[in-house]
Short mmCIF file of C-alpha atoms in Angstrom, two decimals:
data_model
loop_
_atom_site.label_atom_id
_atom_site.label_comp_id
_atom_site.label_asym_id
_atom_site.label_seq_id
_atom_site.Cartn_x
_atom_site.Cartn_y
_atom_site.Cartn_z
CA SER U 21 -1.44 -14.59 -12.57
CA MET U 22 -3.31 -17.53 -13.53
CA ALA U 23 -0.79 -18.88 -16.29
CA VAL U 24 1.97 -18.21 -13.58
CA LEU U 25 0.28 -19.83 -11.13
CA ALA U 26 -0.07 -23.02 -13.35
CA THR U 27 3.73 -22.89 -14.28
CA HIS U 28 4.97 -22.58 -10.79
CA ARG U 29 2.75 -25.81 -9.76
CA ALA U 30 4.12 -27.64 -12.78
CA LEU U 31 7.45 -26.86 -12.17
CA PHE U 32 7.52 -27.01 -8.26
CA GLY U 33 4.75 -29.01 -7.02
CA ARG U 34 1.42 -27.63 -5.76
CA ARG U 35 2.89 -26.46 -2.37
CA THR U 36 -0.97 -26.25 -1.10
CA LEU U 37 -3.12 -28.49 1.05
CA ALA U 38 -6.04 -27.74 -1.17
CA ARG U 39 -7.51 -30.47 -2.79
CA TRP U 40 -8.97 -28.77 -5.44
CA ASP U 41 -6.36 -27.30 -8.20
CA MET U 42 -7.93 -24.08 -8.63
CA ASN U 43 -7.40 -23.56 -12.03
CA GLU U 44 -9.08 -20.96 -14.35
CA GLN U 45 -11.92 -22.75 -15.06
CA GLN U 46 -12.37 -23.97 -11.33
CA ILE U 47 -12.04 -20.42 -10.05
CA LEU U 48 -14.80 -19.34 -12.35
CA LYS U 49 -17.13 -21.65 -11.08
CA VAL U 50 -16.63 -19.71 -7.88
CA VAL U 51 -17.42 -16.60 -9.29
CA ALA U 52 -20.59 -17.89 -11.03
CA THR U 53 -21.39 -18.78 -7.49
CA PHE U 54 -21.30 -15.17 -6.24
CA THR U 55 -23.57 -14.31 -9.42
CA ARG U 56 -25.99 -16.88 -8.36
CA CYS U 57 -26.15 -15.82 -5.01
CA ASP U 58 -26.68 -11.83 -6.03
CA ALA U 59 -23.50 -11.27 -3.78
CA ALA U 60 -21.78 -8.19 -4.88
CA TRP U 61 -18.08 -9.06 -4.94
CA GLY U 62 -14.45 -8.21 -5.86
CA LEU U 63 -11.25 -9.58 -6.42
CA VAL U 64 -8.46 -8.20 -4.05
CA GLY U 65 -4.99 -9.76 -3.13
CA ALA U 66 -2.11 -10.86 -5.12
CA HIS U 67 -4.25 -11.98 -8.29
CA ALA U 68 -5.88 -8.50 -8.48
CA ILE U 69 -2.65 -6.95 -8.04
CA GLY U 70 -0.98 -8.67 -11.06
CA LEU U 71 -3.50 -6.93 -13.20
CA ILE U 72 -1.49 -3.65 -12.69
CA THR U 73 1.82 -5.09 -12.15
CA GLU U 74 3.74 -8.18 -12.46
CA PRO U 75 1.95 -11.38 -12.04
CA ARG U 76 3.39 -13.84 -9.54
CA ALA U 77 2.59 -17.45 -8.28
CA THR U 78 0.09 -17.32 -5.60
CA ALA U 79 -2.53 -20.21 -4.52
CA ASP U 80 -5.09 -17.90 -2.62
CA PHE U 81 -7.63 -16.44 -4.15
CA ASP U 82 -9.15 -13.27 -2.34
CA PHE U 83 -12.60 -12.01 -2.65
CA ILE U 84 -14.33 -9.33 -0.95
CA VAL U 85 -17.98 -10.72 -0.77
CA GLU U 86 -21.10 -8.77 0.54
CA GLY U 87 -21.02 -9.49 4.07
CA THR U 88 -24.97 -10.80 4.63
CA LYS U 89 -25.02 -13.11 1.20
CA ILE U 90 -21.38 -14.94 2.60
CA ALA U 91 -23.81 -17.90 4.09
CA ALA U 92 -25.51 -18.22 0.99
CA VAL U 93 -22.22 -18.42 -0.81
CA ILE U 94 -20.65 -20.98 1.38
CA ALA U 95 -23.41 -23.44 1.01
CA ALA U 96 -23.79 -23.20 -2.75
CA LEU U 97 -19.76 -23.45 -2.92
CA ARG U 98 -20.34 -26.78 -0.67
CA THR U 99 -22.90 -28.26 -3.34
CA GLU U 100 -20.29 -27.44 -5.91
CA PHE U 101 -17.31 -28.23 -4.40
CA GLY U 102 -18.24 -30.81 -1.61
CA ASP U 103 -16.42 -29.97 1.60
CA LEU U 104 -14.62 -26.54 1.86
CA ASP U 105 -12.74 -27.48 5.14
CA ALA U 106 -13.52 -23.64 6.45
CA ASN U 107 -12.33 -21.52 8.90
CA ASP U 108 -14.11 -18.62 10.08
CA ILE U 109 -11.46 -16.04 11.46
CA GLY U 110 -13.76 -13.22 11.86
CA ALA U 111 -13.08 -10.99 9.14
CA ALA U 112 -12.86 -13.21 6.73
CA VAL U 113 -14.01 -17.33 6.06
CA GLN U 114 -10.77 -19.15 4.46
CA LEU U 115 -11.98 -22.20 2.24
CA ARG U 116 -8.85 -24.44 2.26
CA ALA U 117 -10.15 -26.92 -0.16
CA ILE U 118 -10.11 -24.74 -2.68
CA ASP U 119 -7.91 -21.79 -1.85
CA VAL U 120 -10.43 -19.03 -1.78
CA ASP U 121 -10.80 -16.46 1.18
CA LEU U 122 -13.92 -14.53 1.23
CA ILE U 123 -13.78 -11.19 2.96
CA ARG U 124 -16.45 -10.21 4.71
CA SER U 125 -17.50 -6.48 3.10
CA THR U 126 -19.24 -5.74 6.84
CA ASN U 127 -16.16 -6.21 8.79
CA HIS U 128 -14.62 -2.76 7.40
CA ALA U 129 -15.48 0.36 6.17
CA LEU U 130 -12.97 -0.01 3.35
CA PHE U 131 -13.93 -2.92 2.64
CA GLN U 132 -17.54 -1.80 2.09
CA ARG U 133 -16.27 1.11 0.02
CA ALA U 134 -14.15 -1.56 -2.27
CA LEU U 135 -17.62 -3.06 -3.43
CA THR U 136 -18.82 0.40 -4.86
CA GLU U 137 -15.70 1.40 -6.49
CA LEU U 138 -15.05 -1.93 -9.17
CA ARG U 139 -14.08 -2.09 -12.48
CA THR U 140 -14.59 -4.92 -14.82
CA VAL U 141 -11.76 -6.66 -16.35
CA GLY U 142 -12.17 -10.19 -18.27
CA ASP U 143 -14.12 -11.94 -15.86
CA TRP U 144 -13.19 -10.46 -12.71
CA ARG U 145 -14.63 -7.56 -11.06
CA VAL U 146 -11.77 -5.57 -9.34
CA PRO U 147 -11.43 -2.37 -7.63
CA ARG U 148 -9.86 0.57 -8.33
CA THR U 149 -5.97 0.69 -7.96
CA GLU U 150 -6.54 3.51 -5.34
CA VAL U 151 -8.42 0.97 -3.57
CA LEU U 152 -6.10 -1.85 -3.91
CA ILE U 153 -3.39 0.94 -2.79
CA ALA U 154 -5.64 1.47 0.36
CA LEU U 155 -6.21 -1.93 1.04
CA LYS U 156 -2.71 -2.77 1.19
CA PHE U 157 -1.91 0.18 3.30
CA LEU U 158 -4.75 -1.37 5.82
CA ALA U 159 -2.78 -4.55 5.76
CA ALA U 160 0.45 -3.32 6.38
CA VAL U 161 -0.53 -1.20 9.38
CA SER U 162 -2.51 -4.05 10.88
CA PRO U 163 -0.80 -5.01 14.34
CA TRP U 164 -2.32 -8.53 13.74
CA ARG U 165 -0.49 -9.17 10.34
CA ASP U 166 2.32 -11.21 10.30
CA ARG U 167 5.01 -9.43 10.12
CA ASN U 168 7.08 -10.65 6.86
CA LYS U 169 3.69 -10.50 5.10
CA ARG U 170 3.44 -6.93 6.29
CA ARG U 171 6.72 -6.17 4.54
CA ALA U 172 4.91 -7.88 1.15
CA ASP U 173 2.38 -5.29 1.65
CA ILE U 174 4.64 -2.30 1.64
CA ALA U 175 6.25 -3.68 -1.24
CA ASP U 176 2.89 -4.32 -3.41
CA LEU U 177 1.68 -0.76 -2.10
CA GLY U 178 4.90 0.87 -3.73
CA GLY U 179 4.75 -1.37 -6.55
CA MET U 180 1.11 -0.19 -7.37
CA PHE U 181 1.79 3.42 -6.84
CA GLN U 182 4.81 3.22 -9.05
CA ALA U 183 3.18 1.53 -12.18
CA ALA U 184 0.12 4.05 -12.04
CA ALA U 185 1.25 7.08 -10.32
CA ALA U 186 0.35 9.10 -13.48
CA GLU U 187 -3.60 7.79 -13.17
CA LEU U 188 -4.21 7.51 -9.63
CA ASP U 189 -6.83 9.96 -7.84
CA ARG U 190 -5.06 11.69 -5.01
CA ALA U 191 -7.62 12.62 -3.59
CA LEU U 192 -9.40 9.27 -3.39
CA MET U 193 -6.89 7.68 -2.72
CA THR U 194 -6.59 9.82 0.41
CA GLU U 195 -10.12 9.54 1.03
CA LEU U 196 -9.90 5.66 1.47
CA ALA U 197 -6.57 6.21 3.62
CA SER U 198 -8.76 7.75 6.10
CA LEU U 199 -11.30 4.91 6.44
CA VAL U 200 -8.27 2.56 7.54
CA TYR U 201 -8.11 4.28 11.14
CA PRO U 202 -9.12 8.10 12.69
CA GLY U 203 -6.11 10.35 11.24
CA ALA U 204 -4.58 7.45 8.42
CA GLU U 205 -4.58 9.81 6.15
CA ARG U 206 -1.35 11.66 7.42
CA GLU U 207 0.63 8.79 7.53
CA PHE U 208 -0.51 7.49 4.32
CA GLY U 209 0.34 10.81 2.97
CA GLU U 210 3.65 10.85 4.28
CA LEU U 211 4.22 7.33 2.46
CA ILE U 212 2.97 8.81 -0.77
CA GLY U 213 5.43 11.44 -0.60
CA LYS U 214 8.37 9.05 0.07
CA LEU U 215 7.39 7.16 -2.62
CA GLU U 216 7.31 10.15 -5.04
CA ARG U 217 10.51 11.23 -3.79
CA GLY U 218 12.11 7.75 -4.36
CA GLU U 219 12.89 7.43 -0.73
CA PRO U 220 12.59 4.08 1.51
CA ILE U 221 9.61 3.27 2.74
CA ALA U 222 8.70 1.72 6.38
CA ILE U 223 5.30 1.34 7.79
#
């Protein structure tokens, strides 16, 4: 997805307000900062999904980060990059100068669980596919999320399921979905059933 992003920017312009062009070398500096701060972290969002399905051009890098270490991470990133143009929206801190969103692990039980279900892919720590699917389910059912983004969330969820269906731990997925809201495993189970039958899905 890094190569796709670089090509997209070269062809169409940066289309971002960030002051830094976050190529792979720059984003690895962010990852190194997590390590220096001894903060647990996991790459999520479109860049993580691109490791399972097909990479696509997306500017933002989304990380779930250990909630108690967020302040230290931001201070260290300021030392590395200067003013971050930070926007704290509660669940996450958007660092607009470097196209990075830091999601607080302490904001939701599923975020906390994501940091215990990590695998290493190259330089990245990425939650298991079951976790990424549950995270997309959480985003898709959120009443505070933009409607168009929720449609994209549903498409991402379906794409990941189709790409990895044979390898998924269904019991784990159901357990993770139950963390989204009380009784969510029922809606999630119906959704997975539709995907298996090739039926249209909506949330």
